[in-house]
Short mmCIF file of C-alpha atoms and ligand atoms in Angstrom, two decimals:
data_model
loop_
_atom_site.label_atom_id
_atom_site.label_comp_id
_atom_site.label_asym_id
_atom_site.label_seq_id
_atom_site.Cartn_x
_atom_site.Cartn_y
_atom_site.Cartn_z
CA UNK A 180 190.66 -164.66 -38.99
CA UNK A 181 191.85 -162.16 -41.58
CA UNK A 182 194.45 -164.65 -42.89
CA UNK A 183 197.30 -162.14 -42.95
CA UNK A 184 200.90 -162.86 -44.06
CA UNK A 185 203.84 -161.98 -41.81
CA UNK A 186 204.30 -158.37 -43.07
CA UNK A 187 200.56 -157.71 -42.79
CA UNK A 188 200.50 -159.16 -39.26
CA UNK A 189 203.34 -156.87 -38.31
CA UNK A 190 201.29 -153.85 -39.52
CA UNK A 191 198.27 -154.93 -37.44
CA UNK A 192 200.45 -155.50 -34.40
CA UNK A 193 201.89 -152.02 -34.87
CA UNK A 194 198.41 -150.44 -35.04
CA UNK A 195 197.44 -152.46 -31.96
CA UNK A 196 200.28 -150.87 -30.10
CA UNK A 197 199.24 -147.41 -31.30
CA UNK A 198 195.69 -148.24 -30.15
CA UNK A 199 196.83 -149.18 -26.69
CA UNK A 200 199.32 -146.33 -26.21
CA UNK A 201 197.84 -143.38 -28.07
CA UNK A 202 194.13 -144.03 -28.75
CA UNK A 203 192.68 -145.91 -25.71
CA UNK A 204 193.94 -143.45 -23.04
CA UNK A 205 191.87 -140.64 -24.67
CA UNK A 206 188.77 -142.52 -25.80
CA UNK A 207 186.50 -141.91 -22.93
CA UNK A 208 187.49 -138.16 -22.71
CA UNK A 209 186.90 -137.78 -26.51
CA UNK A 210 183.44 -139.31 -25.99
CA UNK A 211 182.59 -137.25 -22.92
CA UNK A 212 183.76 -133.95 -24.42
CA UNK A 213 182.60 -134.81 -27.95
CA UNK A 214 185.95 -133.67 -29.15
CA UNK A 215 188.05 -134.67 -32.22
CA UNK A 216 190.50 -137.49 -31.35
CA UNK A 217 193.59 -135.46 -32.31
CA UNK A 218 196.09 -137.57 -30.36
CA UNK A 219 194.85 -140.76 -32.08
CA UNK A 220 194.88 -139.23 -35.56
CA UNK A 221 198.39 -137.82 -35.06
CA UNK A 222 199.61 -141.20 -33.83
CA UNK A 223 198.14 -142.90 -36.93
CA UNK A 224 199.72 -140.33 -39.19
CA UNK A 225 203.12 -140.71 -37.44
CA UNK A 226 202.90 -144.49 -37.65
CA UNK A 227 202.49 -144.36 -41.45
CA UNK A 228 198.80 -145.37 -41.37
CA UNK A 229 197.51 -142.39 -43.36
CA UNK A 230 199.19 -144.07 -46.34
CA UNK A 231 198.07 -147.61 -45.62
CA UNK A 232 196.30 -148.05 -48.93
CA UNK A 233 198.34 -145.59 -50.99
CA UNK A 234 200.51 -147.28 -53.65
CA UNK A 235 204.14 -147.64 -52.75
CA UNK A 236 205.24 -145.49 -55.71
CA UNK A 237 203.80 -142.49 -53.80
CA UNK A 238 205.46 -143.59 -50.55
CA UNK A 239 202.43 -145.45 -49.19
CA UNK A 240 202.22 -148.97 -47.68
CA UNK A 241 200.33 -150.30 -50.73
CA UNK A 242 197.92 -152.41 -48.70
CA UNK A 243 194.42 -153.49 -49.67
CA UNK A 244 191.07 -154.09 -48.05
CA UNK A 245 192.27 -157.15 -46.05
CA UNK A 246 194.73 -155.18 -43.95
CA UNK A 247 192.53 -152.12 -43.89
CA UNK A 248 189.73 -154.27 -42.45
CA UNK A 249 192.00 -155.77 -39.76
CA UNK A 250 193.37 -152.31 -38.86
CA UNK A 251 189.89 -150.71 -38.62
CA UNK A 252 188.76 -153.62 -36.49
CA UNK A 253 191.76 -153.04 -34.08
CA UNK A 254 191.14 -149.29 -33.81
CA UNK A 255 187.43 -149.71 -33.25
CA UNK A 256 188.08 -152.01 -30.35
CA UNK A 257 189.42 -149.02 -28.46
CA UNK A 258 187.69 -146.11 -30.11
CA UNK A 259 185.06 -146.30 -32.77
CA UNK A 260 185.09 -142.50 -33.36
CA UNK A 261 188.75 -142.71 -34.36
CA UNK A 262 188.05 -145.76 -36.50
CA UNK A 263 185.31 -143.84 -38.29
CA UNK A 264 187.56 -140.84 -38.95
CA UNK A 265 190.09 -143.24 -40.35
CA UNK A 266 187.55 -145.11 -42.45
CA UNK A 267 186.38 -141.84 -44.03
CA UNK A 268 190.02 -141.05 -44.73
CA UNK A 269 190.56 -144.45 -46.43
CA UNK A 270 187.39 -143.87 -48.44
CA UNK A 271 188.67 -140.52 -49.66
CA UNK A 272 192.07 -142.12 -50.44
CA UNK A 273 190.28 -144.66 -52.69
CA UNK A 274 189.09 -141.77 -54.89
CA UNK A 275 192.60 -140.27 -55.19
CA UNK A 276 194.15 -143.62 -55.93
CA UNK A 277 191.54 -144.31 -58.63
CA UNK A 278 192.12 -140.93 -60.27
CA UNK A 279 195.72 -140.11 -59.41
CA UNK A 280 197.02 -137.90 -62.21
CA UNK A 281 196.03 -134.47 -60.79
CA UNK A 282 196.66 -135.58 -57.24
CA UNK A 283 200.14 -137.02 -57.09
CA UNK A 284 201.21 -134.37 -54.51
CA UNK A 285 198.15 -135.13 -52.37
CA UNK A 286 198.96 -138.88 -52.54
CA UNK A 287 202.54 -138.18 -51.45
CA UNK A 288 201.34 -135.90 -48.65
CA UNK A 289 198.88 -138.58 -47.49
CA UNK A 290 201.62 -141.19 -47.50
CA UNK A 291 203.86 -138.83 -45.49
CA UNK A 292 201.14 -138.49 -42.83
CA UNK A 293 200.59 -134.77 -43.69
CA UNK A 294 197.12 -134.98 -45.25
CA UNK A 295 193.83 -136.23 -43.81
CA UNK A 296 190.87 -136.57 -46.18
CA UNK A 297 187.17 -137.42 -45.89
CA UNK A 298 183.93 -137.51 -47.84
CA UNK A 299 181.40 -134.65 -47.97
CA UNK A 300 178.50 -136.40 -49.76
CA UNK A 301 175.26 -136.25 -47.69
CA UNK A 302 173.16 -133.19 -48.45
CA UNK A 303 170.18 -131.76 -46.63
CA UNK A 304 168.04 -132.17 -49.76
CA UNK A 305 168.69 -135.85 -50.49
CA UNK A 306 169.62 -136.90 -46.97
CA UNK A 307 171.03 -140.41 -46.81
CA UNK A 308 170.59 -140.95 -50.60
CA UNK A 309 174.16 -139.73 -51.19
CA UNK A 310 174.15 -140.94 -54.78
CA UNK A 311 171.65 -138.17 -55.73
CA UNK A 312 173.08 -134.79 -54.60
CA UNK A 313 170.72 -131.87 -55.06
CA UNK A 314 173.46 -129.26 -55.28
CA UNK A 315 174.67 -128.54 -58.78
CA UNK A 316 177.94 -127.14 -60.06
CA UNK A 317 177.56 -124.00 -62.13
CA UNK A 318 179.68 -123.08 -65.10
CA UNK A 319 179.95 -119.41 -65.92
CA UNK A 320 182.51 -117.76 -68.22
CA UNK A 321 184.47 -120.97 -68.26
CA UNK A 322 184.68 -121.12 -64.45
CA UNK A 323 183.06 -123.76 -62.33
CA UNK A 324 181.66 -122.91 -58.90
CA UNK A 325 179.72 -124.86 -56.30
CA UNK A 326 177.16 -123.92 -53.65
CA UNK A 327 176.00 -126.82 -51.47
CA UNK A 328 174.83 -127.69 -47.92
CA UNK A 329 176.58 -130.84 -46.77
CA UNK A 330 174.67 -132.15 -43.74
CA UNK A 331 177.26 -134.43 -42.14
CA UNK A 332 180.99 -134.41 -42.81
CA UNK A 333 183.25 -136.64 -40.63
CA UNK A 334 186.36 -134.68 -39.62
CA UNK A 335 184.67 -131.38 -40.57
CA UNK A 336 187.14 -128.58 -40.10
CA UNK A 337 189.95 -131.09 -39.28
CA UNK A 338 190.58 -132.72 -42.70
CA UNK A 339 192.91 -131.23 -45.22
CA UNK A 340 190.73 -132.19 -48.16
CA UNK A 341 187.10 -133.20 -48.73
CA UNK A 342 185.79 -135.29 -51.64
CA UNK A 343 182.66 -133.36 -52.46
CA UNK A 344 179.78 -134.72 -54.51
CA UNK A 345 177.50 -132.61 -56.65
CA UNK A 346 175.33 -132.79 -59.69
CA UNK A 347 177.31 -132.21 -62.83
CA UNK A 348 177.06 -128.70 -64.29
CA UNK A 349 174.33 -128.87 -66.92
CA UNK A 350 173.42 -132.38 -65.86
CA UNK A 351 169.68 -133.26 -65.79
CA UNK A 352 169.42 -136.72 -64.19
CA UNK A 353 169.87 -137.17 -60.43
CA UNK A 354 172.76 -139.49 -61.12
CA UNK A 355 174.62 -137.01 -63.36
CA UNK A 356 177.24 -136.40 -60.71
CA UNK A 357 180.79 -135.33 -60.17
CA UNK A 358 183.29 -135.64 -57.34
CA UNK A 359 185.66 -132.75 -56.66
CA UNK A 360 188.48 -132.27 -54.16
CA UNK A 361 187.85 -129.19 -52.03
CA UNK A 362 190.79 -128.10 -49.73
CA UNK A 363 190.35 -126.84 -46.24
CA UNK A 364 191.29 -123.20 -47.07
CA UNK A 365 189.25 -122.92 -50.23
CA UNK A 366 187.22 -119.64 -50.12
CA UNK A 367 183.51 -120.10 -49.45
CA UNK A 368 183.99 -123.47 -47.76
CA UNK A 369 183.28 -123.65 -44.02
CA UNK A 370 181.98 -125.66 -41.13
CA UNK A 371 178.38 -124.73 -40.47
CA UNK A 372 177.39 -126.15 -37.08
CA UNK A 373 178.52 -128.32 -34.25
CA UNK A 374 178.56 -132.04 -33.62
CA UNK A 375 176.72 -133.28 -30.55
CA UNK A 376 175.48 -136.85 -31.03
CA UNK A 377 174.35 -140.01 -29.31
CA UNK A 378 177.43 -141.96 -30.36
CA UNK A 379 180.59 -141.54 -32.44
CA UNK A 380 180.98 -138.36 -30.45
CA UNK A 381 184.58 -137.82 -31.44
CA UNK A 382 183.79 -137.93 -35.10
CA UNK A 383 183.37 -134.21 -35.71
CA UNK A 384 180.66 -134.89 -38.32
CA UNK A 385 179.41 -131.30 -38.44
CA UNK A 386 177.56 -129.78 -41.40
CA UNK A 387 179.53 -127.82 -43.94
CA UNK A 388 178.66 -125.27 -46.57
CA UNK A 389 180.14 -124.27 -49.87
CA UNK A 390 179.16 -120.78 -51.11
CA UNK A 391 180.17 -120.15 -54.65
CA UNK A 392 183.38 -122.07 -54.05
CA UNK A 393 185.46 -121.93 -57.27
CA UNK A 394 186.41 -125.42 -58.46
CA UNK A 395 189.51 -125.44 -60.66
CA UNK A 396 189.62 -127.85 -63.56
CA UNK A 397 192.25 -129.98 -61.91
CA UNK A 398 190.00 -130.69 -58.87
CA UNK A 399 187.89 -133.37 -60.52
CA UNK A 400 188.35 -136.65 -58.70
CA UNK A 401 186.60 -138.68 -61.47
CA UNK A 402 186.16 -138.66 -65.25
CA UNK A 403 183.49 -136.22 -66.57
CA UNK A 404 180.04 -137.17 -65.21
CA UNK A 405 181.44 -140.32 -63.62
CA UNK A 406 180.62 -139.46 -59.96
CA UNK A 407 177.80 -141.94 -59.56
CA UNK A 408 179.83 -144.86 -60.86
CA UNK A 409 182.85 -143.77 -58.79
CA UNK A 410 180.77 -143.64 -55.57
CA UNK A 411 179.33 -147.07 -56.13
CA UNK A 412 182.19 -148.95 -57.78
CA UNK A 413 185.29 -147.27 -56.28
CA UNK A 414 184.27 -146.06 -52.82
CA UNK A 415 181.53 -148.42 -51.73
CA UNK A 416 183.77 -151.53 -51.87
CA UNK A 417 186.01 -149.80 -49.34
CA UNK A 418 183.39 -148.03 -47.27
CA UNK A 419 180.93 -150.81 -46.72
CA UNK A 420 183.37 -153.56 -45.64
CA UNK A 421 185.37 -150.91 -43.73
CA UNK A 422 182.24 -149.91 -41.89
CA UNK A 423 181.62 -153.58 -41.17
CA UNK A 424 185.05 -153.81 -39.67
CA UNK A 425 184.33 -150.89 -37.36
CA UNK A 426 181.13 -152.58 -36.22
CA UNK A 427 183.03 -155.80 -35.64
CA UNK A 428 185.60 -154.02 -33.52
CA UNK A 429 182.86 -152.53 -31.43
CA UNK A 430 181.23 -155.87 -30.95
CA UNK A 431 184.55 -157.37 -30.00
CA UNK A 432 185.17 -154.65 -27.39
CA UNK A 433 181.71 -155.15 -25.87
CA UNK A 434 182.19 -158.96 -25.79
CA UNK A 435 185.57 -158.69 -24.10
CA UNK A 436 184.34 -156.13 -21.56
CA UNK A 437 181.43 -158.44 -20.76
CA UNK A 438 183.74 -161.37 -20.19
CA UNK A 439 185.88 -159.31 -17.91
CA UNK A 440 182.86 -158.01 -15.92
CA UNK A 441 181.16 -161.46 -15.63
CA UNK A 442 184.34 -163.08 -14.43
CA UNK A 443 185.53 -160.23 -12.27
CA UNK A 444 182.33 -159.34 -10.34
CA UNK A 445 180.10 -161.44 -8.23
CA UNK A 446 177.51 -161.73 -5.44
CA UNK A 447 179.16 -161.79 -2.02
CA UNK A 448 176.08 -163.17 -0.29
CA UNK A 449 175.97 -166.08 -2.74
CA UNK A 450 179.68 -166.51 -2.91
CA UNK A 451 179.63 -166.66 -6.71
CA UNK A 452 180.68 -164.69 -9.80
CA UNK A 453 178.23 -163.24 -12.33
CA UNK A 454 179.69 -165.81 -14.76
CA UNK A 455 178.10 -168.47 -12.57
CA UNK A 456 174.61 -167.46 -13.82
CA UNK A 457 173.77 -169.62 -16.87
CA UNK A 458 171.55 -166.85 -18.32
CA UNK A 459 174.50 -164.45 -18.44
CA UNK A 460 176.80 -167.06 -19.95
CA UNK A 461 174.14 -167.75 -22.62
CA UNK A 462 174.00 -164.04 -23.48
CA UNK A 463 177.81 -163.91 -23.67
CA UNK A 464 177.84 -166.96 -25.94
CA UNK A 465 175.46 -165.20 -28.31
CA UNK A 466 177.73 -162.11 -28.31
CA UNK A 467 180.69 -164.27 -29.21
CA UNK A 468 178.84 -166.10 -31.98
CA UNK A 469 177.48 -162.89 -33.59
CA UNK A 470 180.92 -161.22 -33.49
CA UNK A 471 182.67 -164.26 -34.96
CA UNK A 472 179.96 -164.70 -37.64
CA UNK A 473 180.37 -161.03 -38.65
CA UNK A 474 184.11 -161.25 -38.89
CA UNK A 475 183.91 -164.52 -40.90
CA UNK A 476 181.42 -162.89 -43.25
CA UNK A 477 183.67 -159.84 -43.63
CA UNK A 478 186.62 -162.07 -44.54
CA UNK A 479 184.42 -163.78 -47.19
CA UNK A 480 183.60 -160.32 -48.57
CA UNK A 481 187.30 -159.39 -48.67
CA UNK A 482 188.12 -162.65 -50.43
CA UNK A 483 185.48 -161.85 -53.05
CA UNK A 484 186.64 -158.24 -53.52
CA UNK A 485 190.18 -159.55 -54.06
CA UNK A 486 188.93 -162.15 -56.58
CA UNK A 487 185.72 -160.60 -57.98
CA UNK A 488 182.90 -162.87 -59.13
CA UNK A 489 179.13 -162.85 -59.52
CA UNK A 490 178.59 -162.64 -55.67
CA UNK A 491 180.93 -159.67 -55.02
CA UNK A 492 178.44 -156.79 -55.34
CA UNK A 493 175.88 -158.64 -53.17
CA UNK A 494 178.49 -159.44 -50.54
CA UNK A 495 179.68 -155.81 -50.45
CA UNK A 496 176.12 -154.66 -49.91
CA UNK A 497 175.57 -157.29 -47.24
CA UNK A 498 178.72 -156.49 -45.27
CA UNK A 499 177.72 -153.18 -43.73
CA UNK A 500 174.11 -154.18 -43.00
CA UNK A 501 175.08 -157.52 -41.54
CA UNK A 502 177.88 -156.38 -39.22
CA UNK A 503 176.11 -153.16 -38.36
CA UNK A 504 172.99 -154.85 -37.11
CA UNK A 505 175.01 -157.58 -35.45
CA UNK A 506 176.98 -154.97 -33.45
CA UNK A 507 173.73 -153.38 -32.24
CA UNK A 508 172.54 -156.77 -31.06
CA UNK A 509 175.89 -157.68 -29.41
CA UNK A 510 176.22 -154.39 -27.57
CA UNK A 511 172.56 -154.60 -26.46
CA UNK A 512 173.29 -158.08 -25.02
CA UNK A 513 176.34 -156.62 -23.30
CA UNK A 514 174.22 -153.93 -21.72
CA UNK A 515 171.71 -156.54 -20.44
CA UNK A 516 174.42 -158.87 -19.18
CA UNK A 517 176.41 -156.30 -17.22
CA UNK A 518 173.39 -154.50 -15.76
CA UNK A 519 173.77 -151.26 -13.86
CA UNK A 520 177.61 -151.41 -14.24
CA UNK A 521 177.08 -151.02 -17.98
CA UNK A 522 174.30 -148.50 -17.69
CA UNK A 523 176.31 -146.20 -15.39
CA UNK A 524 179.41 -145.95 -17.53
CA UNK A 525 181.65 -148.08 -15.31
CA UNK A 526 182.49 -150.14 -18.39
CA UNK A 527 183.06 -149.23 -22.05
CA UNK A 528 179.93 -151.10 -23.09
CA UNK A 529 177.49 -148.20 -23.02
CA UNK A 530 179.85 -146.24 -25.32
CA UNK A 531 180.12 -149.29 -27.62
CA UNK A 532 176.28 -149.53 -27.53
CA UNK A 533 175.84 -145.86 -28.56
CA UNK A 534 178.63 -145.93 -31.14
CA UNK A 535 177.24 -149.16 -32.68
CA UNK A 536 173.94 -147.46 -33.66
CA UNK A 537 175.66 -145.12 -36.16
CA UNK A 538 176.22 -147.89 -38.78
CA UNK A 539 172.53 -148.41 -39.12
CA UNK A 540 171.86 -144.75 -40.12
CA UNK A 541 175.07 -144.01 -42.05
CA UNK A 542 174.50 -144.15 -45.73
CA UNK A 543 173.88 -146.51 -47.29
CA UNK A 544 171.57 -147.12 -44.32
CA UNK A 545 170.64 -150.64 -43.25
CA UNK A 546 167.07 -150.09 -44.56
CA UNK A 547 168.46 -149.03 -47.99
CA UNK A 548 170.92 -151.91 -48.08
CA UNK A 549 168.15 -154.41 -47.27
CA UNK A 550 166.09 -152.95 -50.04
CA UNK A 551 169.06 -153.05 -52.49
CA UNK A 552 169.79 -156.66 -51.55
CA UNK A 553 166.10 -157.64 -51.89
CA UNK A 554 165.96 -155.90 -55.30
CA UNK A 555 169.13 -157.64 -56.45
CA UNK A 556 167.74 -161.03 -55.35
CA UNK A 557 164.44 -160.37 -57.22
CA UNK A 558 166.18 -159.11 -60.37
CA UNK A 559 164.86 -155.54 -59.91
CA UNK A 560 167.11 -152.61 -60.83
CA UNK A 561 168.73 -150.94 -57.77
CA UNK A 562 168.14 -147.42 -59.06
C1 LIG B 712 178.55 -140.79 -37.29
C2 LIG B 712 178.13 -140.34 -38.62
C3 LIG B 712 179.14 -139.86 -39.52
C4 LIG B 712 178.77 -139.51 -40.77
N1 LIG B 712 179.75 -139.09 -41.60
C5 LIG B 712 179.48 -138.70 -42.90
C6 LIG B 712 180.49 -138.26 -43.80
O1 LIG B 712 181.66 -138.26 -43.45
N2 LIG B 712 180.15 -137.85 -45.04
C7 LIG B 712 178.85 -137.88 -45.40
O2 LIG B 712 178.60 -137.52 -46.59
N3 LIG B 712 177.83 -138.29 -44.60
C8 LIG B 712 178.13 -138.71 -43.35
N4 LIG B 712 177.12 -139.10 -42.47
C9 LIG B 712 175.72 -138.98 -42.98
C10 LIG B 712 175.15 -140.36 -43.25
O3 LIG B 712 175.83 -141.02 -44.28
C11 LIG B 712 173.68 -140.24 -43.61
O4 LIG B 712 173.53 -139.38 -44.70
C12 LIG B 712 172.84 -139.68 -42.49
O5 LIG B 712 173.09 -140.42 -41.29
C13 LIG B 712 171.38 -139.77 -42.81
O6 LIG B 712 170.60 -139.17 -41.82
P1 LIG B 712 169.15 -138.61 -42.16
O7 LIG B 712 168.54 -138.11 -40.94
O8 LIG B 712 169.29 -137.66 -43.28
O9 LIG B 712 168.44 -139.90 -42.72
P2 LIG B 712 167.27 -140.07 -43.76
O10 LIG B 712 167.70 -140.24 -45.10
O11 LIG B 712 166.26 -139.05 -43.46
O12 LIG B 712 166.66 -141.52 -43.30
C14 LIG B 712 165.57 -141.68 -42.27
C15 LIG B 712 165.22 -143.10 -42.23
O13 LIG B 712 164.64 -143.47 -43.53
C16 LIG B 712 165.25 -144.70 -43.95
N5 LIG B 712 165.26 -144.69 -45.39
C17 LIG B 712 165.82 -143.85 -46.28
N6 LIG B 712 165.70 -144.25 -47.57
C18 LIG B 712 164.98 -145.38 -47.45
C19 LIG B 712 164.54 -146.32 -48.47
N7 LIG B 712 164.74 -146.14 -49.77
N8 LIG B 712 163.90 -147.44 -48.01
C20 LIG B 712 163.65 -147.66 -46.73
N9 LIG B 712 164.07 -146.79 -45.76
C21 LIG B 712 164.75 -145.72 -46.11
C22 LIG B 712 166.62 -144.64 -43.35
O14 LIG B 712 167.18 -145.97 -43.27
C23 LIG B 712 166.39 -144.04 -41.99
O15 LIG B 712 166.02 -145.05 -41.07
C24 LIG B 712 177.46 -139.50 -41.22
C25 LIG B 712 176.44 -139.92 -40.25
C26 LIG B 712 176.76 -140.33 -39.02
C27 LIG B 712 175.75 -140.78 -38.11
#
């Protein structure tokens, strides 16, 4: 459905092989132990996928959203936590690619599979409204420093760099913001809690704090006071459709597991298979339709991002809300269709069901996206 050329198809086949050999075998253990999916991330690095969207002049694969979407979809079919770690990495990469001059070494390291990045945006004070950080950089004697409480950071303590948002030093409006690269060993920067969640349990999205962390001048990942625009115009067109691809992968996994269970299990006393019950087949049909609709919508979004037009912003906003809610519906149908076998962890469906719920509360949340979309349709300013 992604309409890939031969070279792009080869990349997706390569990631599918990595998914089968190096991600799937650990997925249920990662979930049960709520541990970081190190084997999966190492395999993606080794396979060249850290640099998927990094321009070829830095050694990357130079791919765009189309291939990224297909790759995220594949990974999420076996482990959504790994897919989410990878999505946050690609979102961080988008910042470095958009503002490359001070980060050429980082871009080369990413392409070489030596550097994992992520976003540290959400703050305790403004919660899911990431576009309005309440922390503020402070400038004293020509030196910039930052103290902030970041409430959820995917790959916390595992990533090599973190794209940190904050209010611009001296800025007065909530949207006077900056993005800075903070590296894992920067003094004052530390993980500040553990990650124990309903779903996405391998995500390592622990809180992090910065305490008077000194920010050198060459750590800005955007033009002066351009954080707000960068978040919305550079990162969101990667993050929202990418998050949709993760939801679609989850929905695909639940649909396939349901097919397998309905056709592979039956009632001995009736001499039939579960697939012989029309109600269960009807649920399965709805799962297939919702998943296919979501993927088709995502491809329309990708087409529009590649050839921007008046609908592009709306479609980007729609993508995450649409696929995220669809995945919740699909995985719920899978739980109902497969009964106790799904409930008791015999199948992957209950993990898919728990993982799927994350999209709804990850910023921009479904509620916020619905509000933005409604505002856009009614000609009301978004902010
Ligand atoms: C698995 C996972 C990984 C994450 N990874 C990262 C990461 O890497 N980096 C990062 O910065 N953050 C990350 N986050 C944080 C995420 O983006 C959100 O900031 C966080 O989930 C918000 O939780 P909250 O309790 O603060 O929500 P709240 O903001 O308190 O929201 C509570 C409810 O209010 C609703 N709501 C909020 N505003 C409005 C509105 N205007 N209109 C209507 N309803 C509204 C929300 O939809 C939600 O239902 C992650 C979250 C999860 C679950």
